[in-house]
Amino acid sequence: MSRRSISRRDILAAGTAGTLLGVSGCLSDGGVLGDSDDDDDGAPTIGILEDRSGEFALNGESKWQASLLAVEEINADGGVLGEEIEVYDPDPQSDNQRYQELTREAINDEGVDALWAGYSSATREAIRPIINDEEQLYFYTTQYEGGVCDSTTFAMGATARQQLGAVIPYMIEEYGPRIYTIAADYNFGQISGDWIHILAEEHGAEVVDEEYIPLGETDFGSTINNIQSEDPDFIASMLVGDSHANFYEQRADTGLDIPMGSSTTMAQGYEHLRLDPPALEDMYVGVNYMEELETDESQTFVDAFYEEYPDADYLNQEAQNNYFSVHMWAEAVEAAGTFDQEEVIAELESGVEIDAPEGTIELDPATHHMTHHMRIGHADENHEVTFDEEQYIEPTFLHEVGCDLTEEPEQTQYEPEEFYDEI
Amino acid sequence: MDALYELLNFGFQFLDSFAFIVLATVGLAIIFGMMGIINLAHGEFILVGAYATTLSFHAGLPLPLAMVAGVVVTTIFGIILERTIIHRLYGRLLDSMVVTFGISLVMIQLTRIVFGNSLPQIGTPFGGISYGPYSYSTYRSVFLASVAVVALVALYVVFTRTTFGVCARATIQDEETARSMGVDTDRMYLSTFAIGSALAGLTGALYAPATTMSPELGTYFLVEAFVAVVVGGPSVLLGTPLAGVLLGTVDAFFANLWGQFMGTVFLLLTAIIAIRLMPDGITGLLRDLREKWGQSE
């Protein structure tokens, strides 16, 4: 038997290759050779690329479900311009390369009339060049760091300026001016961290230290020690994904009882339901929507959602954004009288209003962002969520930098560090 | 006083990393080191242990019993897998990789289909140890590190001090001779694989109250496990703790200094340097040194 003779080095190479393969994922449904349901029939199709497996499955699953729910409601109501909407929705598996392939396929082979795609900012930036090349009407629905000024992209989620701008000043007033930032180490986390600096400056507070943590990290012992050594008044947390949730568990475990302000927890990955109390005690999050919101519009939506998907784990903020934006698109198509993307974009740019589960909100024509109802969700020691003060916040940052898509077409992402000295 | 606190921070962080590396590795090391099967589904064995523990806990079992259930379920799972698939792969190193990689993918998806994207989590027991302004999780540092050491000692005893251990090692060293001496080699392979599975199950059970429950959780253990196996070298029982100490120290030191990210970076750098200098790992180097000294005497 020769198995003893293979060197350790071969095994390392093999093991690493295996791991990489595992990460990149080589499953395929609706892939290269897949069900090419050609666009020859001419039926209107929308593309919905949302993660149902991989790192962001927890966030992507209900986005996908809520999109289908919206399509179903539209079709049950007679469709758009009298036609039933079809859906192209393979699972991109939280893999950016796969997102790029599927985006090309959605645009070139399926000829989608509008595209909803992606949870993370890294994904959005991976596919935006393709979308720009093809001048594809694109809806990005995650709450995000802000700054995307792009003629064919419509950002439906609240931006850092809206989310953090609601929660950070609140935290400074309630708990004090010393902030410790922990955030995921990619464009979203880094830029959100910059926003914390700006908001701190605006409200007379300071960032005492910050740590950026790679996705997939599960051990937060040293992070917690570093926070303890600074003893801040509150923690600003922009952690993302399954593995980062370990931080909250370890925080409770070590008895670190410093309150937290966040733009990423609860409303997306329902940590308040998954984690054992009191892991999320004194977590405050700036959100435009959570399923716990007790308004009539929200209740109707929640009931419809769970009737369709009784086994769903949670109905998150992004699911709401997908849901209202599919309806908003359908209304814009009706108003434009055509599926032609250029004309639909022009219709959206005329300034539209939509009755969303979060309340009635309007699209800002100049920036393609939404004015949102921002609330502060607070989890107590039993993870019961309550909402403090509500504000109606416009997406102001892009106005400040001079983005006006109705005047001048652009495809830029502006970053706050270019416009503020505080960073 | 501050220096003492810093030292304690480092100490607890070290115990935490050491426990993680040893527990992530030990099942993989037995199955690979002793049987020559590269088990790319090792992380999913851990997943089975973690899920079985969490589900039994939520079904009403007290945590220690739920953990036992986690170990038992993973062991049974390992035995079934050995009988149906793995036993065809002895001596086929690269084939074993492809097959276990496939098993890994199937299991992640299967877990997702059956249990969804997450399970409600169990809170971590024991709370924290406080010192000055700092505190550290008792469970993740002291408790898990102790269990890791106990597991290693137990393995050492089983494989060196029992008849089963002698027969198992004989089977692995020279199957035909062992068989001719009356050893049931088939059963030895099965038992060794079962022990490896049980250890993976134990890791899953122990981390069930300390990590996020998702179908991907096994992948978080896999990189550390492979790195530690390779750095450890051919002698599994000695190599695993030595690799744990080396990599744990590096991780804790740099994580304390510059944050968790740099801890991981330096851990991987250390692994690369270690393999460059010691192609056969730490225990390979020790073996060479012993031989050299033996000759010069």
XYZ file of C-alpha atoms in Angstrom:
720
model
C 0.000 0.000 0.000
C 1.421 3.295 -1.045
C -0.689 5.683 0.947
C 2.040 6.298 3.537
C 4.357 7.756 0.969
C 2.362 10.785 0.009
C 3.978 13.803 1.600
C 2.378 16.170 4.037
C 2.795 18.967 1.581
C 0.617 17.240 -1.005
C -2.052 16.849 1.585
C -1.988 20.500 2.496
C -2.308 21.458 -1.137
C -5.100 18.971 -1.594
C -6.872 20.056 1.546
C -6.660 23.695 0.620
C -7.875 23.038 -2.902
C -10.784 21.108 -1.475
C -11.647 23.922 0.851
C -11.475 26.478 -1.930
C -13.693 24.336 -4.080
C -16.087 24.134 -1.186
C -16.106 27.875 -0.831
C -16.584 28.624 -4.487
C -19.305 26.020 -4.781
C -19.773 23.991 -7.907
C -23.362 22.999 -7.613
C -25.475 24.182 -10.431
C -29.137 24.727 -10.860
C -30.307 26.763 -13.771
C -26.626 27.040 -14.604
C -24.713 27.069 -17.849
C -26.518 24.146 -19.403
C -29.596 24.566 -17.253
C -33.196 25.118 -18.069
C -32.730 27.819 -20.664
C -36.295 28.926 -20.620
C -35.682 31.177 -23.569
C -37.228 34.552 -23.850
C -38.724 33.642 -27.234
C -42.224 33.482 -25.836
C -41.923 37.216 -25.189
C -43.490 36.992 -21.744
C -42.306 39.690 -19.356
C -39.682 38.254 -17.010
C -37.993 39.612 -13.937
C -34.757 38.256 -12.489
C -34.549 37.570 -8.767
C -31.089 36.495 -7.670
C -31.095 35.990 -3.913
C -28.930 33.732 -1.745
C -30.661 30.605 -0.538
C -27.418 28.926 0.481
C -23.961 29.991 1.585
C -22.928 32.699 4.041
C -25.946 34.941 3.373
C -28.700 32.346 3.065
C -30.202 33.512 6.319
C -30.737 36.992 4.854
C -31.476 35.981 1.280
C -34.176 33.378 1.809
C -36.948 35.749 2.839
C -35.909 38.338 0.213
C -36.542 35.679 -2.402
C -39.819 34.586 -0.806
C -41.175 38.127 -0.499
C -40.304 38.854 -4.141
C -42.236 35.812 -5.289
C -45.125 36.823 -3.070
C -45.247 40.233 -4.749
C -45.161 38.642 -8.218
C -47.924 36.266 -7.228
C -50.099 39.118 -5.982
C -49.503 41.055 -9.188
C -50.336 38.062 -11.373
C -53.438 37.210 -9.335
C -54.493 40.782 -9.924
C -54.309 40.408 -13.703
C -50.567 40.898 -14.254
C -48.853 43.937 -15.653
C -50.226 45.488 -18.846
C -52.416 42.399 -18.996
C -49.509 39.954 -18.998
C -48.440 37.453 -16.361
C -44.983 38.111 -14.983
C -42.476 35.266 -15.158
C -39.564 34.876 -12.786
C -35.983 33.795 -13.374
C -34.557 32.884 -9.955
C -31.598 30.473 -9.695
C -29.711 30.406 -6.375
C -26.384 32.333 -6.556
C -25.223 30.665 -3.296
C -23.607 33.777 -1.782
C -20.881 33.443 -4.392
C -19.926 36.616 -6.260
C -18.510 34.838 -9.275
C -21.704 32.881 -9.646
C -23.607 36.144 -9.329
C -21.686 37.521 -12.296
C -22.464 34.482 -14.427
C -26.131 34.485 -13.495
C -26.437 38.231 -14.041
C -25.086 37.840 -17.573
C -27.442 34.954 -18.144
C -30.429 36.876 -16.766
C -29.742 39.820 -19.043
C -28.518 38.113 -22.213
C -30.397 34.802 -22.288
C -33.505 35.552 -20.282
C -33.810 39.184 -21.306
C -35.188 40.207 -17.925
C -37.196 43.409 -17.817
C -35.928 44.234 -14.358
C -33.399 42.629 -12.042
C -33.309 42.252 -8.264
C -29.990 40.833 -7.117
C -27.655 40.471 -4.203
C -27.439 40.910 -0.483
C -23.921 42.181 0.212
C -22.277 45.327 -1.092
C -19.442 43.173 -2.375
C -21.964 41.347 -4.562
C -23.517 44.575 -5.791
C -20.142 45.952 -6.810
C -19.262 42.651 -8.487
C -22.280 42.756 -10.782
C -22.762 46.497 -11.299
C -20.242 46.705 -14.174
C -22.202 44.031 -16.065
C -25.458 45.810 -15.308
C -23.977 49.109 -16.485
C -22.660 47.572 -19.716
C -26.079 46.252 -20.554
C -27.963 49.276 -19.215
C -30.111 46.950 -17.171
C -32.784 48.277 -14.815
C -31.557 47.032 -11.440
C -32.985 47.121 -7.922
C -30.626 46.677 -4.969
C -32.677 46.245 -1.827
C -30.272 45.761 1.063
C -29.691 48.481 3.625
C -26.181 49.591 2.752
C -23.321 52.059 3.212
C -24.779 54.489 0.634
C -23.224 56.529 -2.131
C -24.227 54.643 -5.281
C -25.188 57.190 -7.943
C -26.019 55.085 -10.986
C -28.458 55.760 -13.826
C -29.937 52.248 -14.001
C -29.576 51.246 -10.347
C -32.312 51.890 -7.809
C -31.228 51.481 -4.190
C -34.294 50.551 -2.158
C -32.699 49.992 1.236
C -31.901 52.649 3.785
C -28.355 54.009 3.588
C -25.827 54.343 6.401
C -26.721 58.022 6.606
C -30.332 57.023 7.214
C -29.808 54.014 9.531
C -26.770 55.074 11.517
C -27.955 58.671 11.318
C -31.021 57.568 13.289
C -29.404 55.270 15.819
C -25.959 56.760 16.569
C -27.141 60.215 17.728
C -29.748 58.425 19.852
C -27.016 56.273 21.459
C -24.777 59.290 22.089
C -27.607 61.066 23.854
C -28.668 58.030 25.892
C -25.305 56.543 26.834
C -22.462 58.983 26.161
C -19.909 60.074 23.572
C -17.245 57.301 23.564
C -17.821 54.870 20.669
C -16.065 51.585 19.852
C -16.687 50.422 16.275
C -16.656 46.791 15.188
C -17.521 46.044 11.572
C -17.202 43.447 8.837
C -13.987 43.873 6.876
C -15.164 44.742 3.354
C -16.522 47.806 1.575
C -19.779 47.840 3.547
C -18.141 47.663 6.972
C -15.283 50.031 6.179
C -17.546 52.756 4.775
C -20.059 52.308 7.597
C -17.106 52.767 9.969
C -16.321 56.059 8.203
C -19.917 57.156 8.743
C -19.564 56.513 12.458
C -16.625 58.957 12.451
C -18.687 61.581 10.637
C -21.735 61.167 12.874
C -19.516 61.224 15.967
C -17.975 64.511 14.814
C -21.408 65.999 14.068
C -22.690 65.135 17.537
C -19.631 65.903 19.621
C -18.657 62.295 20.215
C -15.456 60.358 19.460
C -14.516 56.922 18.130
C -12.103 55.554 20.741
C -11.081 52.568 18.646
C -12.309 50.373 15.807
C -11.794 46.833 14.590
C -12.644 45.385 11.173
C -13.287 41.656 11.218
C -13.221 39.316 8.208
C -16.422 37.449 7.323
C -16.272 33.922 8.684
C -14.424 34.793 11.898
C -15.993 33.031 14.885
C -13.648 33.857 17.772
C -14.159 37.244 19.437
C -12.189 36.769 22.672
C -9.465 39.279 21.858
C -11.988 41.733 20.385
C -13.917 41.663 23.649
C -10.714 42.193 25.654
C -9.837 45.187 23.467
C -13.294 46.682 23.984
C -12.984 46.170 27.728
C -9.637 47.879 27.786
C -11.165 50.994 26.150
C -14.394 50.815 28.164
C -16.536 52.799 25.665
C -20.025 54.170 26.366
C -21.461 52.057 23.591
C -20.416 49.742 20.762
C -21.273 50.523 17.136
C -21.658 47.113 15.498
C -21.795 46.520 11.755
C -21.047 42.796 11.900
C -22.466 40.702 9.065
C -23.402 37.079 8.411
C -23.767 33.807 10.316
C -20.384 33.542 11.929
C -20.246 37.100 13.220
C -23.347 36.399 15.318
C -20.931 34.556 17.607
C -19.843 37.955 18.896
C -23.176 38.551 20.621
C -23.153 35.119 22.206
C -19.615 35.665 23.491
C -20.470 39.165 24.702
C -23.263 37.802 26.880
C -21.075 34.927 28.015
C -18.281 37.196 29.258
C -20.724 39.588 30.904
C -19.775 42.526 28.676
C -22.857 44.678 29.297
C -21.990 47.701 27.158
C -25.006 48.690 24.999
C -24.781 48.389 21.217
C -26.019 50.469 18.301
C -26.187 48.802 14.908
C -27.357 48.959 11.326
C -27.088 45.224 10.684
C -28.602 43.164 13.494
C -32.087 41.809 14.124
C -33.898 43.255 11.102
C -31.878 41.048 8.738
C -30.593 37.894 10.432
C -33.179 37.850 13.293
C -30.477 37.360 15.929
C -33.044 38.240 18.602
C -34.930 35.050 17.730
C -31.984 32.758 17.019
C -29.745 33.547 19.939
C -30.464 32.575 23.507
C -31.347 35.651 25.645
C -29.714 37.818 26.908
C -27.145 37.758 24.064
C -28.758 40.785 22.422
C -29.674 42.729 25.536
C -29.544 46.488 24.933
C -29.103 46.236 21.205
C -30.443 49.264 19.327
C -30.821 49.095 15.576
C -31.788 51.779 13.058
C -34.323 50.203 10.688
C -36.986 51.119 8.180
C -38.804 47.844 8.735
C -39.072 44.840 11.043
C -41.871 42.297 11.131
C -42.515 43.252 14.785
C -43.714 46.689 13.664
C -47.294 47.088 14.904
C -48.960 49.033 12.118
C -51.904 47.872 10.018
C -49.906 47.949 6.782
C -47.209 45.811 8.351
C -49.676 43.350 9.835
C -51.375 42.772 6.472
C -47.995 42.074 4.897
C -46.864 39.750 7.698
C -50.110 37.776 7.488
C -49.870 37.401 3.713
C -46.227 36.359 3.950
C -46.709 33.662 6.573
C -49.819 32.384 4.864
C -47.706 31.812 1.758
C -44.644 30.565 3.654
C -45.812 29.071 6.953
C -42.362 27.576 7.616
C -40.417 30.806 7.021
C -38.069 31.738 9.846
C -38.383 35.491 9.655
C -39.577 38.305 7.433
C -36.670 40.707 7.286
C -36.124 44.324 6.367
C -34.771 43.479 2.918
C -37.733 41.208 2.192
C -39.957 44.210 2.729
C -37.755 46.236 0.386
C -37.976 43.557 -2.303
C -41.721 43.323 -1.829
C -42.556 47.001 -2.185
C -40.053 47.541 -5.000
C -41.536 44.748 -7.146
C -44.928 46.391 -6.707
C -43.412 49.799 -7.393
C -41.850 48.536 -10.609
C -45.184 47.023 -11.723
C -46.950 50.316 -11.081
C -44.277 52.220 -12.998
C -44.639 49.836 -15.958
C -48.411 50.327 -15.915
C -47.958 54.085 -15.839
C -45.373 54.011 -18.621
C -47.523 51.642 -20.662
C -44.502 49.608 -21.735
C -41.872 47.182 -20.387
C -39.163 49.184 -22.149
C -36.538 49.716 -19.481
C -35.564 53.221 -20.501
C -39.146 54.405 -20.326
C -39.768 52.652 -17.019
C -36.685 54.356 -15.582
C -37.988 57.697 -16.862
C -41.315 56.953 -15.168
C -39.558 56.127 -11.872
C -37.507 59.297 -12.202
C -40.671 61.354 -12.416
C -40.941 60.723 -8.665
C -43.211 57.927 -7.505
C -44.841 57.119 -4.215
C -45.631 53.654 -2.941
C -47.676 52.285 -0.056
C -45.107 49.981 1.499
C -45.562 47.872 4.647
C -43.286 50.359 6.455
C -45.617 53.241 5.472
C -46.011 55.438 2.420
C -42.598 56.317 1.011
C -41.306 58.193 -2.010
C -38.533 57.718 -4.496
C -36.032 60.536 -4.786
C -35.648 61.075 -8.571
C -32.217 62.689 -8.405
C -30.492 59.871 -6.506
C -32.668 56.780 -7.143
C -32.879 56.227 -3.372
C -35.907 56.096 -1.091
C -36.940 58.409 1.680
C -37.597 56.002 4.548
C -39.458 55.870 7.823
C -36.587 55.199 10.193
C -37.233 53.629 13.586
C -34.971 52.548 16.397
C -35.623 48.934 17.366
C -34.533 47.987 20.862
C -34.114 44.452 22.232
C -34.409 44.021 25.993
C -32.951 41.206 28.100
C -35.710 38.829 26.938
C -35.171 39.899 23.315
C -38.555 41.606 23.216
C -38.391 44.288 20.536
C -39.855 47.741 21.022
C -39.602 50.801 18.798
C -38.507 54.256 19.828
C -39.107 57.488 17.962
C -39.824 57.479 14.223
C -38.276 59.889 11.759
C -38.843 60.368 8.036
C -35.315 60.635 6.656
C -34.268 61.594 3.134
C -31.185 60.142 1.446
C -29.162 63.334 1.796
C -25.557 62.279 1.220
C -25.852 61.980 -2.569
C -27.475 65.396 -2.742
C -24.539 66.814 -0.812
C -22.067 65.365 -3.318
C -24.095 66.680 -6.238
C -25.531 63.494 -7.693
C -28.501 64.318 -9.912
C -29.344 61.451 -12.233
C -32.209 63.319 -13.845
C -29.696 65.906 -15.087
C -26.540 63.929 -15.645
C -26.166 60.154 -16.056
C -23.514 58.581 -13.781
C -22.250 55.217 -12.586
C -20.264 56.145 -9.511
C -20.120 55.076 -5.903
C -19.243 58.110 -3.788
C -17.399 57.456 -0.564
C -17.725 59.733 2.462
C -13.939 60.014 2.936
C -13.777 62.090 -0.252
C -16.106 64.694 1.218
C -15.444 64.795 4.942
C -12.266 65.714 6.787
C -13.134 63.816 9.972
C -12.062 60.412 8.691
C -1.098 45.258 37.366
C -1.733 46.086 33.731
C 0.977 43.669 32.662
C -0.690 40.938 34.679
C -4.033 41.639 33.005
C -2.368 41.575 29.585
C -0.806 38.261 30.483
C -4.176 36.865 31.568
C -5.757 38.130 28.330
C -3.079 36.292 26.410
C -3.470 33.184 28.580
C -7.220 32.900 28.093
C -6.979 33.683 24.410
C -4.342 30.970 24.127
C -6.561 28.410 25.882
C -9.431 29.388 23.579
C -7.343 28.989 20.398
C -5.614 25.844 21.659
C -8.957 24.206 22.436
C -10.384 25.205 19.069
C -7.413 23.916 17.094
C -7.077 20.635 19.003
C -10.795 19.873 19.010
C -11.197 20.811 15.351
C -8.242 18.577 14.466
C -8.363 15.512 16.624
C -11.033 13.527 14.756
C -9.531 14.443 11.405
C -6.057 13.502 12.634
C -7.134 10.009 13.718
C -8.921 9.265 10.453
C -6.203 10.749 8.260
C -3.107 9.915 10.293
C -4.102 6.360 11.087
C -6.230 5.363 8.144
C -5.017 7.463 5.253
C -8.470 8.797 4.478
C -8.565 12.542 3.798
C -11.945 13.342 5.197
C -13.113 16.576 3.592
C -16.471 15.924 5.233
C -14.858 16.258 8.656
C -16.552 19.627 9.187
C -19.912 18.016 8.481
C -19.238 15.306 11.072
C -18.839 18.207 13.485
C -22.065 19.639 12.079
C -23.897 16.379 12.855
C -22.623 16.494 16.431
C -23.614 20.129 16.883
C -27.074 19.745 15.361
C -27.825 16.519 17.236
C -26.825 18.217 20.484
C -28.862 21.363 19.826
C -31.931 19.424 18.709
C -31.810 17.054 21.690
C -31.393 20.027 24.013
C -34.464 21.708 22.568
C -36.315 18.388 22.797
C -35.852 18.638 26.565
C -32.613 16.825 27.421
C -30.272 18.561 29.882
C -27.159 19.914 28.156
C -24.649 17.212 29.252
C -27.006 14.458 28.080
C -27.706 16.331 24.857
C -23.960 16.390 24.254
C -23.739 12.638 24.822
C -26.567 12.259 22.321
C -24.572 14.400 19.879
C -21.543 12.125 20.202
C -23.619 8.942 19.895
C -25.479 10.151 16.813
C -22.228 11.183 15.089
C -20.609 7.843 15.933
C -23.532 5.928 14.460
C -23.473 8.220 11.457
C -19.734 7.510 11.026
C -20.231 3.757 11.298
C -22.990 3.746 8.689
C -20.850 5.859 6.362
C -17.828 3.589 6.863
C -19.841 0.447 6.103
C -21.534 1.876 3.044
C -18.899 4.102 1.415
C -15.622 4.759 3.225
C -14.456 1.111 3.515
C -14.120 1.004 -0.269
C -11.601 3.829 -0.135
C -8.804 2.509 2.063
C -5.511 2.967 0.262
C -7.067 5.316 -2.291
C -6.037 8.650 -0.849
C -7.092 10.991 -3.636
C -10.325 9.097 -4.287
C -11.181 9.481 -0.630
C -10.869 13.242 -1.018
C -13.265 13.468 -3.924
C -15.811 11.207 -2.314
C -15.753 12.914 1.071
C -15.939 16.314 -0.598
C -19.101 15.126 -2.310
C -20.466 13.849 0.977
C -19.736 17.243 2.511
C -21.705 19.132 -0.153
C -24.622 16.751 0.068
C -24.742 17.041 3.836
C -24.659 20.834 3.918
C -27.570 21.018 1.479
C -29.442 18.215 3.184
C -29.108 19.973 6.519
C -30.424 23.149 4.922
C -33.375 21.366 3.356
C -34.336 19.486 6.506
C -33.613 22.082 9.228
C -33.608 25.413 7.369
C -30.975 28.129 7.539
C -30.535 28.189 11.295
C -31.493 26.597 14.585
C -32.338 28.456 17.774
C -29.162 28.475 19.807
C -28.229 27.193 23.248
C -26.733 29.779 25.606
C -23.125 29.220 26.685
C -22.885 27.843 30.252
C -20.605 28.938 33.137
C -20.482 32.685 32.328
C -17.233 34.641 32.406
C -14.130 34.992 34.559
C -13.527 38.631 35.511
C -10.199 40.246 36.291
C -9.787 44.009 36.522
C -11.670 45.615 33.644
C -11.506 42.364 31.625
C -13.406 39.116 31.442
C -13.215 35.940 29.395
C -15.636 33.130 28.697
C -14.969 30.295 31.160
C -16.524 27.756 28.850
C -14.539 28.673 25.749
C -11.178 28.886 27.495
C -10.764 26.814 30.659
C -13.469 24.231 30.098
C -12.875 23.450 26.413
C -9.093 23.400 26.835
C -9.440 20.918 29.704
C -11.694 18.683 27.661
C -9.215 18.859 24.772
C -6.386 17.692 27.035
C -8.515 14.908 28.548
C -9.488 13.721 25.059
C -5.832 13.580 24.000
C -4.786 11.662 27.123
C -7.661 9.229 26.684
C -6.655 8.615 23.069
C -3.069 8.074 24.070
C -4.117 5.467 26.616
C -6.462 3.710 24.206
C -3.928 3.457 21.396
C -0.862 2.585 23.477
C -2.075 0.752 26.571
C -4.910 -1.475 25.358
C -5.031 -4.639 23.273
C -7.432 -2.858 20.947
C -4.879 -0.104 20.451
C -2.093 -2.522 19.626
C -4.287 -4.430 17.156
C -5.501 -1.188 15.554
C -1.979 0.105 15.077
C -0.816 -3.276 13.784
C -3.643 -3.249 11.232
C -2.696 0.201 10.072
C 1.012 -0.568 9.842
C 0.750 -3.902 8.043
C -2.716 -5.147 7.334
C -1.825 -8.568 5.931
C 0.528 -9.589 8.698
C -1.967 -8.400 11.265
C -4.671 -10.483 9.641
C -2.445 -13.530 9.539
C -1.906 -13.075 13.264
C -5.653 -13.355 13.799
C -6.603 -9.681 13.993
C -10.024 -8.861 12.580
C -8.679 -5.989 10.462
C -12.063 -5.068 9.068
C -13.340 -4.443 12.556
C -10.212 -2.470 13.442
C -10.750 -0.088 10.541
C -14.382 0.293 11.501
C -13.556 0.935 15.153
C -10.853 3.471 14.358
C -13.193 5.293 12.001
C -15.882 5.220 14.683
C -13.463 6.766 17.189
C -12.585 9.509 14.716
C -16.292 10.170 14.128
C -17.001 10.196 17.846
C -14.285 12.804 18.343
C -15.720 14.984 15.576
C -19.120 14.524 17.220
C -17.625 15.559 20.550
C -16.261 18.741 18.973
C -19.677 19.524 17.516
C -21.368 18.815 20.838
C -18.918 21.020 22.751
C -19.236 23.934 20.339
C -23.029 23.648 20.040
C -23.565 26.128 22.898
C -20.723 28.377 21.717
C -21.216 28.910 18.005
C -23.892 29.954 15.521
C -25.983 27.041 14.291
C -26.049 27.089 10.506
C -25.552 24.414 7.845
C -22.158 25.948 7.056
C -20.721 25.700 10.551
C -18.457 22.763 9.702
C -16.510 24.835 7.200
C -15.373 27.169 10.000
C -13.438 24.284 11.548
C -11.956 22.777 8.409
C -9.093 25.163 7.618
C -7.680 25.136 11.158
C -8.034 21.359 11.241
C -6.082 20.798 8.025
C -3.398 23.284 8.936
C -2.921 21.684 12.355
C -2.776 18.132 10.936
C -0.067 19.111 8.488
C 1.933 21.161 10.979
C 1.583 18.350 13.523
C 3.090 15.699 11.291
C 2.847 11.909 11.084
C 2.588 11.111 14.772
C -1.018 12.017 15.417
C -1.220 11.799 19.170
C 1.836 13.951 19.765
C 1.524 16.171 16.691
C -1.983 17.449 17.412
C -1.224 18.979 20.825
C 2.126 20.345 19.631
C 0.500 22.008 16.654
C -2.213 23.289 18.988
C 0.352 24.874 21.265
C 2.393 26.425 18.446
C -0.533 27.759 16.415
C -2.561 28.685 19.502
C 0.328 30.772 20.849
C 0.811 32.605 17.570
C -2.918 33.230 17.162
C -3.371 34.475 20.734
C -0.275 36.670 20.664
C -1.061 38.520 17.451
C -4.815 38.644 18.076
C -4.123 40.400 21.376
C -1.652 42.729 19.779
C -3.395 43.685 16.540
C -6.851 42.133 16.548
C -8.388 38.840 15.487
C -7.711 39.341 11.791
C -3.950 39.578 12.275
C -4.121 36.567 14.601
C -5.471 34.476 11.737
C -3.012 35.941 9.237
C -0.051 35.058 11.427
C -1.456 31.623 12.158
C -1.487 30.849 8.449
C 1.947 32.433 7.917
C 3.339 30.295 10.708
C 1.862 27.219 9.068
C 3.560 28.079 5.769
C 6.925 28.685 7.428
C 6.576 25.557 9.561
C 5.917 23.387 6.521
C 8.781 25.010 4.611
C 11.211 24.257 7.433
C 9.648 20.971 8.522
C 8.126 19.244 5.484
C 7.016 16.372 7.701
C 5.608 18.566 10.424
C 6.745 18.910 14.003
C 6.730 15.208 14.801
C 8.523 14.467 11.525
C 11.304 16.793 12.640
C 11.412 15.155 16.068
C 11.679 11.712 14.429
C 14.569 12.857 12.211
C 16.374 14.374 15.161
C 15.936 11.186 17.172
C 17.368 9.130 14.331
C 20.320 11.469 13.933
C 21.148 11.330 17.619
C 20.640 7.558 17.590
C 23.309 7.222 14.867
C 25.864 9.485 16.516
C 25.774 7.587 19.789
